[in-house]
Tab-separated table of C-alpha atoms in Angstrom:
chain	number	residue	atom	x	y	z
A	1	UNK	CA	106.578	175.596	73.345
A	2	UNK	CA	108.358	173.318	75.782
A	3	UNK	CA	108.527	174.904	79.230
A	4	UNK	CA	111.504	172.988	80.615
A	5	UNK	CA	114.598	175.056	79.725
A	6	UNK	CA	117.599	173.807	77.844
A	7	UNK	CA	120.610	174.277	80.081
A	8	UNK	CA	123.766	175.931	78.782
A	9	UNK	CA	127.223	175.834	80.376
A	10	UNK	CA	129.584	178.657	79.449
A	11	UNK	CA	133.339	177.987	79.508
A	12	UNK	CA	135.075	181.345	79.619
A	13	UNK	CA	133.666	184.764	80.425
A	14	UNK	CA	136.034	187.206	78.802
A	15	UNK	CA	135.195	189.625	75.997
A	16	UNK	CA	133.233	187.060	74.010
A	17	UNK	CA	131.850	184.990	76.862
A	18	UNK	CA	130.451	187.982	78.726
A	19	UNK	CA	128.692	189.095	75.527
A	20	UNK	CA	127.188	185.613	75.060
A	21	UNK	CA	125.856	185.712	78.607
A	22	UNK	CA	124.485	189.223	78.144
A	23	UNK	CA	122.645	188.362	74.922
A	24	UNK	CA	121.267	185.155	76.413
A	25	UNK	CA	119.758	187.269	79.221
A	26	UNK	CA	118.550	190.335	77.325
A	27	UNK	CA	117.173	188.344	74.344
A	28	UNK	CA	115.861	185.423	76.382
A	29	UNK	CA	112.289	185.672	75.081
A	30	UNK	CA	113.331	185.962	71.446
A	31	UNK	CA	115.740	183.032	71.764
A	32	UNK	CA	113.043	180.898	73.364
A	33	UNK	CA	110.608	181.714	70.569
A	34	UNK	CA	113.164	180.852	67.899
A	35	UNK	CA	114.275	177.620	69.535
A	36	UNK	CA	110.920	176.391	70.822
A	37	UNK	CA	112.054	176.235	74.443
A	38	UNK	CA	113.682	178.592	76.915
A	39	UNK	CA	117.446	178.495	77.401
A	40	UNK	CA	119.007	178.845	80.809
A	41	UNK	CA	122.557	179.734	81.723
A	42	UNK	CA	123.319	176.957	84.168
A	43	UNK	CA	126.965	177.664	84.992
A	44	UNK	CA	129.943	179.803	83.994
A	45	UNK	CA	133.493	178.446	84.368
A	46	UNK	CA	136.182	181.137	84.876
A	47	UNK	CA	139.756	181.360	86.069
A	48	UNK	CA	139.290	184.427	88.302
A	49	UNK	CA	136.067	184.085	90.332
A	50	UNK	CA	136.624	187.355	92.229
A	51	UNK	CA	136.215	189.501	89.110
A	52	UNK	CA	132.880	191.370	88.984
A	53	UNK	CA	130.815	190.205	85.983
A	54	UNK	CA	127.901	192.512	85.505
A	55	UNK	CA	124.574	190.807	84.787
A	56	UNK	CA	125.742	187.309	85.755
A	57	UNK	CA	124.470	185.721	88.982
A	58	UNK	CA	127.573	185.115	91.158
A	59	UNK	CA	126.058	181.732	92.141
A	60	UNK	CA	126.647	180.527	88.566
A	61	UNK	CA	130.389	181.210	88.682
A	62	UNK	CA	132.752	178.273	89.193
A	63	UNK	CA	136.443	177.562	88.697
A	64	UNK	CA	135.796	173.827	88.248
A	65	UNK	CA	135.089	173.586	84.508
A	66	UNK	CA	135.412	169.807	84.559
A	67	UNK	CA	132.688	169.369	87.162
A	68	UNK	CA	130.454	171.775	85.192
A	69	UNK	CA	130.641	169.783	81.956
A	70	UNK	CA	130.244	166.497	83.866
A	71	UNK	CA	126.960	167.460	85.526
A	72	UNK	CA	124.810	165.390	83.152
A	73	UNK	CA	121.966	167.918	83.020
A	74	UNK	CA	123.781	170.277	80.665
A	75	UNK	CA	122.362	170.326	77.111
A	76	UNK	CA	124.903	172.591	75.410
A	77	UNK	CA	128.431	173.634	76.321
A	78	UNK	CA	129.662	176.925	74.871
A	79	UNK	CA	133.494	176.950	74.802
A	80	UNK	CA	135.177	180.339	74.430
A	81	UNK	CA	138.341	179.866	76.494
A	82	UNK	CA	140.585	179.184	73.489
A	83	UNK	CA	143.835	177.267	73.364
A	84	UNK	CA	144.397	173.519	73.068
A	85	UNK	CA	144.171	172.364	76.690
A	86	UNK	CA	142.087	172.215	78.783
A	87	UNK	CA	139.584	173.050	76.006
A	88	UNK	CA	140.089	169.743	74.151
A	89	UNK	CA	139.537	167.637	77.248
A	90	UNK	CA	136.559	169.693	78.359
A	91	UNK	CA	134.856	169.394	74.956
A	92	UNK	CA	135.287	165.608	74.770
A	93	UNK	CA	134.095	165.310	78.415
A	94	UNK	CA	131.015	167.341	77.453
A	95	UNK	CA	130.227	164.902	74.628
A	96	UNK	CA	130.662	161.954	76.941
A	97	UNK	CA	128.205	163.455	79.438
A	98	UNK	CA	125.414	164.207	77.020
A	99	UNK	CA	126.111	167.792	75.883
A	100	UNK	CA	126.572	169.197	72.407
A	101	UNK	CA	129.227	171.880	71.931
A	102	UNK	CA	129.430	175.328	70.388
A	103	UNK	CA	133.051	176.511	70.104
A	104	UNK	CA	134.957	179.570	68.882
A	105	UNK	CA	138.289	177.804	69.268
A	106	UNK	CA	140.062	178.085	65.891
A	107	UNK	CA	143.425	176.886	67.175
A	108	UNK	CA	141.989	173.644	68.565
A	109	UNK	CA	139.776	172.939	65.571
A	110	UNK	CA	142.653	173.518	63.150
A	111	UNK	CA	144.914	171.241	65.143
A	112	UNK	CA	142.552	168.466	66.252
A	113	UNK	CA	139.241	168.980	64.483
A	114	UNK	CA	139.101	165.411	63.163
A	115	UNK	CA	139.292	163.920	66.647
A	116	UNK	CA	136.666	166.309	67.991
A	117	UNK	CA	134.303	165.467	65.123
A	118	UNK	CA	134.899	161.767	65.763
A	119	UNK	CA	134.047	162.186	69.457
A	120	UNK	CA	130.885	164.147	68.603
A	121	UNK	CA	129.776	161.415	66.187
A	122	UNK	CA	130.594	158.646	68.670
A	123	UNK	CA	128.294	160.145	71.291
A	124	UNK	CA	125.675	161.497	68.902
A	125	UNK	CA	126.311	165.172	69.680
A	126	UNK	CA	126.665	168.362	67.693
A	127	UNK	CA	129.889	170.309	67.194
A	128	UNK	CA	129.268	173.782	65.750
A	129	UNK	CA	131.965	176.492	65.321
A	130	UNK	CA	130.831	179.377	63.163
A	131	UNK	CA	132.597	181.839	65.461
A	132	UNK	CA	135.978	180.136	64.934
A	133	UNK	CA	136.605	181.625	61.486
A	134	UNK	CA	135.361	185.144	60.789
A	135	UNK	CA	133.441	186.562	63.706
A	136	UNK	CA	129.906	187.570	62.800
A	137	UNK	CA	130.304	186.681	59.113
A	138	UNK	CA	128.214	183.608	58.232
A	139	UNK	CA	130.787	181.437	56.471
A	140	UNK	CA	131.124	178.001	58.016
A	141	UNK	CA	127.446	177.197	57.685
A	142	UNK	CA	127.162	178.402	54.057
A	143	UNK	CA	130.154	176.261	53.136
A	144	UNK	CA	129.006	173.294	55.212
A	145	UNK	CA	125.302	173.439	54.312
A	146	UNK	CA	124.277	176.013	51.676
A	147	UNK	CA	127.009	174.965	49.246
A	148	UNK	CA	126.909	171.264	50.157
A	149	UNK	CA	125.493	170.436	46.715
A	150	UNK	CA	128.095	172.486	44.836
A	151	UNK	CA	131.791	172.100	44.129
A	152	UNK	CA	133.918	174.817	45.758
A	153	UNK	CA	137.173	175.422	43.907
A	154	UNK	CA	138.710	178.372	45.734
A	155	UNK	CA	138.380	180.319	48.939
A	156	UNK	CA	140.313	183.590	49.051
A	157	UNK	CA	139.950	185.878	52.009
A	158	UNK	CA	141.011	188.439	54.566
A	159	UNK	CA	140.374	186.647	57.838
A	160	UNK	CA	142.400	188.643	60.331
A	161	UNK	CA	141.229	192.137	61.280
A	162	UNK	CA	144.431	193.199	63.019
A	163	UNK	CA	146.642	192.679	59.989
A	164	UNK	CA	144.096	194.229	57.661
A	165	UNK	CA	143.969	197.323	59.859
A	166	UNK	CA	147.772	197.620	59.836
A	167	UNK	CA	148.134	197.165	56.116
A	168	UNK	CA	145.245	199.532	55.425
A	169	UNK	CA	146.880	202.263	57.560
A	170	UNK	CA	150.211	201.734	55.813
A	171	UNK	CA	148.413	202.177	52.481
A	172	UNK	CA	146.154	205.137	53.303
A	173	UNK	CA	148.400	207.157	55.636
A	174	UNK	CA	151.901	206.209	54.520
A	175	UNK	CA	152.716	204.900	57.979
A	176	UNK	CA	155.432	202.324	58.525
A	177	UNK	CA	154.688	198.889	59.956
A	178	UNK	CA	155.686	199.737	63.547
A	179	UNK	CA	153.677	202.953	63.537
A	180	UNK	CA	150.570	201.200	62.157
A	181	UNK	CA	150.933	198.396	64.723
A	182	UNK	CA	151.156	200.949	67.544
A	183	UNK	CA	147.885	202.522	66.353
A	184	UNK	CA	146.215	199.108	66.105
A	185	UNK	CA	147.304	198.360	69.678
A	186	UNK	CA	146.073	201.718	70.995
A	187	UNK	CA	142.658	201.123	69.425
A	188	UNK	CA	142.390	197.598	70.845
A	189	UNK	CA	142.706	195.835	67.477
A	190	UNK	CA	146.028	194.267	68.372
A	191	UNK	CA	146.875	192.262	71.500
A	192	UNK	CA	149.747	193.206	73.791
A	193	UNK	CA	151.562	190.280	72.106
A	194	UNK	CA	150.404	190.471	68.478
A	195	UNK	CA	152.469	187.519	67.269
A	196	UNK	CA	149.534	185.238	66.467
A	197	UNK	CA	148.056	187.902	64.221
A	198	UNK	CA	151.040	189.570	62.564
A	199	UNK	CA	152.907	186.308	61.942
A	200	UNK	CA	149.848	184.726	60.329
A	201	UNK	CA	149.144	181.956	62.881
A	202	UNK	CA	145.586	183.117	63.445
A	203	UNK	CA	144.838	183.300	59.733
A	204	UNK	CA	146.518	179.929	59.120
A	205	UNK	CA	144.228	178.213	61.639
A	206	UNK	CA	141.191	179.699	59.898
A	207	UNK	CA	142.537	178.677	56.503
A	208	UNK	CA	142.898	175.077	57.678
A	209	UNK	CA	139.275	175.050	58.871
A	210	UNK	CA	137.951	176.641	55.674
A	211	UNK	CA	139.947	174.301	53.395
A	212	UNK	CA	138.722	171.253	55.236
A	213	UNK	CA	135.079	172.273	54.935
A	214	UNK	CA	135.283	173.593	51.352
A	215	UNK	CA	137.099	170.595	49.903
A	216	UNK	CA	135.697	167.828	52.137
A	217	UNK	CA	139.134	166.742	53.247
A	218	UNK	CA	141.258	167.005	56.377
A	219	UNK	CA	143.601	169.975	56.573
A	220	UNK	CA	145.537	170.813	59.750
A	221	UNK	CA	147.297	174.018	60.598
A	222	UNK	CA	150.642	172.357	59.928
A	223	UNK	CA	149.583	171.830	56.305
A	224	UNK	CA	149.134	175.575	55.769
A	225	UNK	CA	152.026	177.582	54.363
A	226	UNK	CA	152.316	180.673	56.563
A	227	UNK	CA	153.986	184.072	56.238
A	228	UNK	CA	153.198	187.152	58.283
A	229	UNK	CA	153.295	190.891	57.575
A	230	UNK	CA	156.256	191.965	59.703
A	231	UNK	CA	158.501	192.267	56.662
A	232	UNK	CA	156.058	194.384	54.607
A	233	UNK	CA	157.552	197.860	54.093
A	234	UNK	CA	156.295	201.243	52.992
A	235	UNK	CA	158.231	200.619	49.774
A	236	UNK	CA	156.177	197.469	49.143
A	237	UNK	CA	152.969	199.411	49.621
A	238	UNK	CA	154.212	202.128	47.250
A	239	UNK	CA	155.202	199.556	44.630
A	240	UNK	CA	151.769	197.991	44.849
A	241	UNK	CA	150.131	201.367	44.375
A	242	UNK	CA	152.178	202.014	41.236
A	243	UNK	CA	150.867	198.707	39.866
A	244	UNK	CA	147.283	199.646	40.653
A	245	UNK	CA	147.277	197.224	43.583
A	246	UNK	CA	147.108	197.110	47.349
A	247	UNK	CA	148.681	194.729	49.847
A	248	UNK	CA	146.563	192.339	51.939
A	249	UNK	CA	147.298	189.328	54.135
A	250	UNK	CA	145.389	186.608	52.312
A	251	UNK	CA	144.240	183.163	53.288
A	252	UNK	CA	144.070	181.163	50.040
A	253	UNK	CA	142.600	177.677	49.777
A	254	UNK	CA	142.503	176.106	46.303
A	255	UNK	CA	141.556	172.845	44.647
A	256	UNK	CA	144.076	171.779	42.005
A	257	UNK	CA	142.903	171.998	38.385
A	258	UNK	CA	142.933	168.230	38.085
A	259	UNK	CA	141.030	167.880	41.359
A	260	UNK	CA	143.686	165.534	42.758
A	261	UNK	CA	144.975	167.778	45.584
A	262	UNK	CA	144.392	170.998	47.484
A	263	UNK	CA	146.587	173.822	48.770
A	264	UNK	CA	146.215	176.137	51.741
A	265	UNK	CA	148.430	179.165	52.341
A	266	UNK	CA	148.581	182.480	54.192
A	267	UNK	CA	150.859	185.290	53.082
A	268	UNK	CA	150.912	188.966	52.113
A	269	UNK	CA	150.063	189.598	48.479
A	270	UNK	CA	149.384	192.397	46.055
A	271	UNK	CA	145.865	192.367	44.673
A	272	UNK	CA	144.411	194.683	41.984
A	273	UNK	CA	142.326	197.604	43.212
A	274	UNK	CA	139.560	196.236	40.997
A	275	UNK	CA	139.261	193.058	43.081
A	276	UNK	CA	136.428	193.110	45.664
A	277	UNK	CA	138.866	192.308	48.514
A	278	UNK	CA	140.916	195.417	47.776
A	279	UNK	CA	138.154	197.648	49.199
A	280	UNK	CA	138.008	195.847	52.570
A	281	UNK	CA	139.214	198.483	54.999
A	282	UNK	CA	140.425	198.769	58.587
A	283	UNK	CA	139.647	195.737	60.811
A	284	UNK	CA	136.979	194.198	58.584
A	285	UNK	CA	137.141	190.670	57.130
A	286	UNK	CA	135.914	189.386	53.809
A	287	UNK	CA	136.018	186.000	52.075
A	288	UNK	CA	135.655	185.386	48.380
A	289	UNK	CA	134.328	181.927	47.410
A	290	UNK	CA	134.390	180.463	43.900
A	291	UNK	CA	132.141	177.469	43.170
A	292	UNK	CA	131.089	175.639	40.026
A	293	UNK	CA	127.368	176.346	40.110
A	294	UNK	CA	127.098	179.320	42.473
A	295	UNK	CA	129.908	181.212	40.781
A	296	UNK	CA	131.587	183.943	42.809
A	297	UNK	CA	130.309	184.812	46.291
A	298	UNK	CA	131.656	187.309	48.783
A	299	UNK	CA	131.051	187.361	52.551
A	300	UNK	CA	131.918	190.596	54.380
A	301	UNK	CA	131.710	192.016	57.872
A	302	UNK	CA	133.372	192.480	61.280
A	303	UNK	CA	135.615	189.459	61.846
A	304	UNK	CA	136.404	189.835	65.525
A	305	UNK	CA	135.321	191.535	68.754
A	306	UNK	CA	133.002	190.577	71.547
A	307	UNK	CA	129.613	191.373	70.011
A	308	UNK	CA	130.287	190.081	66.451
A	309	UNK	CA	131.806	186.818	67.717
A	310	UNK	CA	129.002	186.385	70.254
A	311	UNK	CA	126.498	186.796	67.451
A	312	UNK	CA	127.990	183.800	65.674
A	313	UNK	CA	128.063	181.815	68.896
A	314	UNK	CA	124.397	182.506	69.580
A	315	UNK	CA	123.463	181.550	66.020
A	316	UNK	CA	125.105	178.176	66.587
A	317	UNK	CA	123.453	177.871	69.987
A	318	UNK	CA	120.026	178.309	68.438
A	319	UNK	CA	120.759	175.659	65.794
A	320	UNK	CA	122.121	173.170	68.315
A	321	UNK	CA	119.210	173.688	70.692
A	322	UNK	CA	116.727	173.126	67.882
A	323	UNK	CA	118.535	169.872	67.057
A	324	UNK	CA	118.299	168.859	70.722
A	325	UNK	CA	114.547	169.386	70.729
A	326	UNK	CA	114.205	167.405	67.502
A	327	UNK	CA	116.436	164.637	68.842
A	328	UNK	CA	118.683	165.100	65.812
A	329	UNK	CA	122.173	166.301	65.015
A	330	UNK	CA	123.402	168.675	62.366
A	331	UNK	CA	126.108	168.053	59.773
A	332	UNK	CA	129.307	166.554	61.054
A	333	UNK	CA	132.717	166.270	59.447
A	334	UNK	CA	132.761	165.671	55.706
A	335	UNK	CA	136.226	164.361	54.727
A	336	UNK	CA	135.307	161.760	52.145
A	337	UNK	CA	137.621	163.130	49.411
A	338	UNK	CA	140.808	162.418	51.375
A	339	UNK	CA	142.733	164.803	49.134
A	340	UNK	CA	146.434	165.406	49.852
A	341	UNK	CA	147.653	168.929	50.615
A	342	UNK	CA	150.323	169.961	48.129
A	343	UNK	CA	153.428	171.768	49.420
A	344	UNK	CA	153.920	175.459	48.695
A	345	UNK	CA	156.618	174.762	46.121
A	346	UNK	CA	154.019	173.238	43.794
A	347	UNK	CA	151.656	176.233	44.036
A	348	UNK	CA	151.501	178.338	40.890
A	349	UNK	CA	151.787	182.058	41.647
A	350	UNK	CA	153.043	185.373	40.298
A	351	UNK	CA	155.824	187.400	41.952
A	352	UNK	CA	156.716	191.065	42.317
A	353	UNK	CA	160.486	191.245	42.874
A	354	UNK	CA	162.376	194.464	43.597
A	355	UNK	CA	166.160	194.327	43.111
A	356	UNK	CA	168.903	196.820	43.947
A	357	UNK	CA	171.340	196.543	41.014
A	358	UNK	CA	174.364	198.244	39.502
A	359	UNK	CA	173.400	200.969	37.046
A	360	UNK	CA	175.411	199.790	34.034
A	361	UNK	CA	174.784	198.161	30.652
A	362	UNK	CA	173.963	194.451	30.574
A	363	UNK	CA	172.379	194.186	34.011
A	364	UNK	CA	168.860	193.698	32.672
A	365	UNK	CA	170.103	191.025	30.246
A	366	UNK	CA	171.784	189.133	33.114
A	367	UNK	CA	168.639	189.256	35.230
A	368	UNK	CA	166.430	188.184	32.325
A	369	UNK	CA	168.787	185.233	31.659
A	370	UNK	CA	168.367	184.004	35.246
A	371	UNK	CA	164.599	184.080	34.880
A	372	UNK	CA	164.821	182.182	31.586
A	373	UNK	CA	167.156	179.531	33.026
A	374	UNK	CA	164.674	178.931	35.872
A	375	UNK	CA	161.765	178.653	33.426
A	376	UNK	CA	159.991	181.762	34.757
A	377	UNK	CA	158.464	184.137	32.237
A	378	UNK	CA	158.662	187.891	32.860
A	379	UNK	CA	155.485	189.972	32.533
A	380	UNK	CA	156.819	193.509	33.121
A	381	UNK	CA	160.102	195.184	34.067
A	382	UNK	CA	160.649	198.703	35.437
A	383	UNK	CA	164.126	200.161	35.953
A	384	UNK	CA	165.303	203.402	37.528
A	385	UNK	CA	168.951	204.419	37.930
A	386	UNK	CA	171.079	207.167	39.413
A	387	UNK	CA	174.728	207.595	40.413
A	388	UNK	CA	175.774	204.059	39.624
A	389	UNK	CA	172.895	202.399	41.491
A	390	UNK	CA	169.514	201.293	40.151
A	391	UNK	CA	166.261	199.743	41.186
A	392	UNK	CA	164.854	196.969	39.009
A	393	UNK	CA	161.292	195.781	39.549
A	394	UNK	CA	160.200	192.540	37.833
A	395	UNK	CA	156.683	191.139	37.756
A	396	UNK	CA	156.457	187.560	36.586
A	397	UNK	CA	153.834	185.470	34.895
A	398	UNK	CA	152.448	182.545	36.878
A	399	UNK	CA	154.935	179.782	37.646
A	400	UNK	CA	155.482	177.138	40.359
A	401	UNK	CA	156.535	178.745	43.633
A	402	UNK	CA	159.633	176.553	43.766
A	403	UNK	CA	160.821	177.952	40.407
A	404	UNK	CA	160.287	181.488	41.597
A	405	UNK	CA	162.158	180.804	44.815
A	406	UNK	CA	165.004	179.258	42.816
A	407	UNK	CA	165.066	182.382	40.638
A	408	UNK	CA	165.494	184.633	43.662
A	409	UNK	CA	168.349	182.528	44.988
A	410	UNK	CA	170.110	182.651	41.611
A	411	UNK	CA	169.645	186.426	41.407
A	412	UNK	CA	171.323	186.849	44.813
A	413	UNK	CA	174.473	185.270	43.313
A	414	UNK	CA	174.854	187.830	40.535
A	415	UNK	CA	177.660	190.340	41.098
A	416	UNK	CA	175.521	193.086	39.586
A	417	UNK	CA	172.684	192.500	42.079
A	418	UNK	CA	173.373	194.453	45.252
A	419	UNK	CA	170.375	192.993	47.059
A	420	UNK	CA	166.812	191.820	46.907
A	421	UNK	CA	164.804	194.726	48.353
A	422	UNK	CA	161.468	192.931	48.497
A	423	UNK	CA	159.584	189.881	47.263
A	424	UNK	CA	155.826	189.622	47.217
A	425	UNK	CA	153.286	187.419	45.485
A	426	UNK	CA	150.602	188.851	43.246
A	427	UNK	CA	147.080	187.391	43.530
A	428	UNK	CA	143.506	188.090	42.580
A	429	UNK	CA	143.868	188.274	38.809
């Protein structure tokens, strides 16, 4: 074993960063044995130096992250500060000064991953980011390495623990959205400002990363169709249950049947209770991968939190340090297919549409005519009426999303349709 330690700079020492530092200290001997050399925490960049950080030598603390990554003796930079800047500049500066990078920064990778990969390749460094997608769940490396010889056709997953907890509580306890969100906040699953989670931004960033790796093409967060869960109601949950389904916020990345394009989308959807993702409870994540040779694979586990995310970071750290010792680099960006990302309107989906209609003869015929005129085939219809008002629930067969959207707009114009109570896609057939 080499006795000279590999030096690690840590950018950020919050929930995840502090766990990374703790594990590096408490598991130092095991890490050294696995890597072939000891690893040494050489500096920790923070915003608030006065905060007490148990187990970390105060002499390692600095507020000058730029100077830390410019030192020249740093072997690996671990970036867990998040956001676009200064993280982007610090990572490229680390490459320029001889360090490889381990990052958990999903927002940056989804926005500017191509440029970061290009910088890593230019300077002959590693860029690893297992922790950016699903916490402790090994997913990036299986897609990037284990399935490198296969053809991945679809990635379907629950990649945000906060939204899964909220939807699960709405399903199991009958709680409304606001009540379930309050519980998630009280338990620490939701941030004080939960917008990134509940509006789907977090899941969309992860979908962009997964689609890019799975399909060997470049997908940015702006390419991902995004809908959150704020409009999901207790009535939607009840409707799903009557269909033998549950509601999940899904990240869906698909290769077109002709292989000429890909799609990436995040939205709530009803999935059958028989689907493996339906049983994913509380704040857990799970990703379902479909490939030509491997068939169907499912990855499941805690998708967030200090310890799970730190586990993924340390796994990457071990791999990058081994590469350093071997004077090699791991896999970089694979974007050779250059496939376009199709807009949501071209995606073929099913819909569950709940309408408030007048309870009188001919209404169902009018509604069915609208669907026929838009070229959308109806799978099932359920109607209940009382005192001149009725509820009409229509589940469609698969059709282009644009056609289904056009159908909804046409339905709104019918005099007999009082309103569209809810619209939700149906997935996981």
